[in-house]
């Protein structure tokens, strides 16, 4: 009765008419499971016939209170009081033949969550009680060699400590059942210490050791038995000791427990083994794949406006390399399978397919290395090397903002020497705004266990109360209302706050953001019990409705509007000189590519904003302002470079030709991408996340449903955890699109009939279409660069985890950061593909049609 996980694991083990399972994942409900257990538990205990042999009552209220409001909330005291009353009643109803075992399957950290490997999360109490004869001799303790003690956090008294797996053999023997075949735990000595000679304890330990030896012998004779080769000699030596008869009394007990511990240590070592060959193959693929990515960057950059033809050629060779590598992998697996245990045909196929395609990519487009390239990479190199230190990995959330602000220093220096005062002020002003937003984002923190007393939680009200701070509650709605206004102000710089922006921002974005913020405010009102329990059902309906409204407006309303009318342009007709022909002015022309893509990006903003908690929403708002500030800096630096390039030519008067200056707009640089990639890392940490499982914000699972519902709960948790990263990856094409204007294609689509030089006419048309081609090519280039940054971080985390695989912190620090690196690359790739494949393609198509580019 209680947690329905028992029925999932042991579906046929319980009496059907005495089984009462309840949904275990609905952490929003603090009472239903507990009340259900109470209602069914006590009638059975009060029945004089005691119609049960083994009874499980699995309460969940304490766990749910921890997840929802934290261990220091008044609800926790009320729940613990209820559990204490339940225990009192249970003890009163026990008879002399019933054993009561009270235990927890896990603990909780200071914020009420669990799932990590911290002491508070992996520790739980155990209390065994019976009214019958005493289990142990109160005046004589079991042999000290059998007992283990530990100090729990913030305690000065040591406590008796057992492993959770020790409960299994103990309860089995107490119930008169055989110990399960694959058990590796050791019986709890105190529960068998019945007499001075320890007869029952000796027999229990002997049965326990024999069971483990039988399991190991069977495993040794199986096809996987070679895994025990390194430990088998020590296991046999420990087992031989159990046969010794000349030991003193305590030694007769310790010899069995010692064998059990040796066996457990051997199995732990065996199952924590690494396959160096597989690791080497994986690192090789990551390394050569990164070089291939850089070759793609170099090739795209060198191809300039001919990038489409280059890409067709490049991808064709890649596909042939994949096919050839797969065939080679199958052949190699047939030859080497007998000599490389643990590596199957699929491993070889994936390795050689990746290897050969990457080699062909590198040969087809050798990576270019220049001073400009090298000068863009120090920040990336420092970020990657930091993963070889556990201390730097602990504090990556503090290192990221430092690296981020440092990455914009070269651009700020350009502002100091800009030849035009307006550009100087723009670069320095927007750089300052960018740095201020980054610093403000860094105020929001959640702490890893390893950061200890040097970290103070600000994302929540405190480290033990997972609710938003009061200041955040006060700012939530103003930020949701003000962020759309800020976007409008940035668009107004280029007069592109027209067209689709005029409808999208007030009718789609603002209602979506407000509804998303309202959900979390109502959730806090419900969790904190501000209005009392009587309002809880209504509040859940209201908050679920708000979340669904926020997502629906953003996805369906925003998606339809953007797809139908993505362009942010307006037209104005006026007479330049009274009495002469009227002229048509295109409003928003200077940002014809960037402004509609920003509208597309805002669809994702509305979705991710709703999934983030209130503090995270404010951080995302600051990240949005930082993003737009950086785009303005990049655009202004690009203008400075363009002016300097024109002055370096023999004809600086070309600056007066608007079309020429647009066509010759300087290409994107990797140094433009580095701050954006770092902004993605920074916003991940600042929205309340760390590279640890325990930082997952499980509250987001109930965003669009009152109870846990798959797949929606899983989707919203992923959005909450990885959505900020995805949002910044989706913005990568903006580096190429922002403030890029198309050039009016005034030439006919075919050579003029009376033209004497038809080839020249065609060349002029191709040149005038170049800005459209340029923004598509550079959007792809920006995406490749963004992916390369995260691929480099992944390689760094993989190499560090491989080299430090025997480090004490490998499973606590290096392996989790490697897994976060994998997710980072996947999210970066997905964001870039969505941005380039949908956003850029749609916008360039519509802009091209509007300004006379014929359909291909």
PDB file of N, CA and C in Angstrom, residues 119 123 147-153 155-162:
ATOM      1  N   UNK A 119      26.025  13.048   0.910  1.00  0.00           N
ATOM      2  CA  UNK A 119      25.766  12.269   2.119  1.00  0.00           C
ATOM      3  C   UNK A 119      24.323  12.440   2.572  1.00  0.00           C
ATOM      4  N   UNK A 123      21.763   9.048   2.639  1.00  0.00           N
ATOM      5  CA  UNK A 123      21.643   8.532   4.003  1.00  0.00           C
ATOM      6  C   UNK A 123      20.189   8.564   4.445  1.00  0.00           C
ATOM      7  N   UNK A 147      31.251  -4.068  13.194  1.00  0.00           N
ATOM      8  CA  UNK A 147      30.455  -2.842  13.243  1.00  0.00           C
ATOM      9  C   UNK A 147      31.208  -1.685  12.583  1.00  0.00           C
ATOM     10  N   UNK A 148      30.452  -0.874  11.863  1.00  0.00           N
ATOM     11  CA  UNK A 148      31.035   0.296  11.212  1.00  0.00           C
ATOM     12  C   UNK A 148      30.288   1.545  11.671  1.00  0.00           C
ATOM     13  N   UNK A 149      31.064   2.621  11.818  1.00  0.00           N
ATOM     14  CA  UNK A 149      30.499   3.875  12.290  1.00  0.00           C
ATOM     15  C   UNK A 149      30.895   5.000  11.345  1.00  0.00           C
ATOM     16  N   UNK A 150      30.134   6.083  11.402  1.00  0.00           N
ATOM     17  CA  UNK A 150      30.448   7.246  10.574  1.00  0.00           C
ATOM     18  C   UNK A 150      29.930   8.498  11.258  1.00  0.00           C
ATOM     19  N   UNK A 151      30.434   9.629  10.803  1.00  0.00           N
ATOM     20  CA  UNK A 151      29.948  10.929  11.282  1.00  0.00           C
ATOM     21  C   UNK A 151      29.122  11.562  10.166  1.00  0.00           C
ATOM     22  N   UNK A 152      27.898  11.887  10.463  1.00  0.00           N
ATOM     23  CA  UNK A 152      27.048  12.544   9.483  1.00  0.00           C
ATOM     24  C   UNK A 152      27.295  14.044   9.512  1.00  0.00           C
ATOM     25  N   UNK A 153      26.926  14.760   8.450  1.00  0.00           N
ATOM     26  CA  UNK A 153      27.204  16.203   8.384  1.00  0.00           C
ATOM     27  C   UNK A 153      26.672  16.957   9.596  1.00  0.00           C
ATOM     28  N   UNK A 155      27.450  16.806  12.667  1.00  0.00           N
ATOM     29  CA  UNK A 155      27.288  16.057  13.915  1.00  0.00           C
ATOM     30  C   UNK A 155      28.659  15.813  14.525  1.00  0.00           C
ATOM     31  N   UNK A 156      28.689  15.686  15.836  1.00  0.00           N
ATOM     32  CA  UNK A 156      29.949  15.438  16.541  1.00  0.00           C
ATOM     33  C   UNK A 156      29.976  14.048  17.166  1.00  0.00           C
ATOM     34  N   UNK A 157      28.858  13.340  17.069  1.00  0.00           N
ATOM     35  CA  UNK A 157      28.758  11.995  17.627  1.00  0.00           C
ATOM     36  C   UNK A 157      28.683  11.002  16.473  1.00  0.00           C
ATOM     37  N   UNK A 158      29.478   9.965  16.550  1.00  0.00           N
ATOM     38  CA  UNK A 158      29.457   8.981  15.469  1.00  0.00           C
ATOM     39  C   UNK A 158      28.206   8.104  15.585  1.00  0.00           C
ATOM     40  N   UNK A 159      27.730   7.651  14.440  1.00  0.00           N
ATOM     41  CA  UNK A 159      26.525   6.834  14.393  1.00  0.00           C
ATOM     42  C   UNK A 159      26.837   5.495  13.733  1.00  0.00           C
ATOM     43  N   UNK A 160      26.110   4.498  14.173  1.00  0.00           N
ATOM     44  CA  UNK A 160      26.217   3.179  13.552  1.00  0.00           C
ATOM     45  C   UNK A 160      25.788   3.291  12.098  1.00  0.00           C
ATOM     46  N   UNK A 161      26.536   2.665  11.232  1.00  0.00           N
ATOM     47  CA  UNK A 161      26.324   2.816   9.792  1.00  0.00           C
ATOM     48  C   UNK A 161      26.272   1.453   9.120  1.00  0.00           C
ATOM     49  N   UNK A 162      25.247   1.224   8.312  1.00  0.00           N
ATOM     50  CA  UNK A 162      25.162   0.005   7.504  1.00  0.00           C
ATOM     51  C   UNK A 162      24.906   0.400   6.061  1.00  0.00           C
TER      52      UNK A 162
END
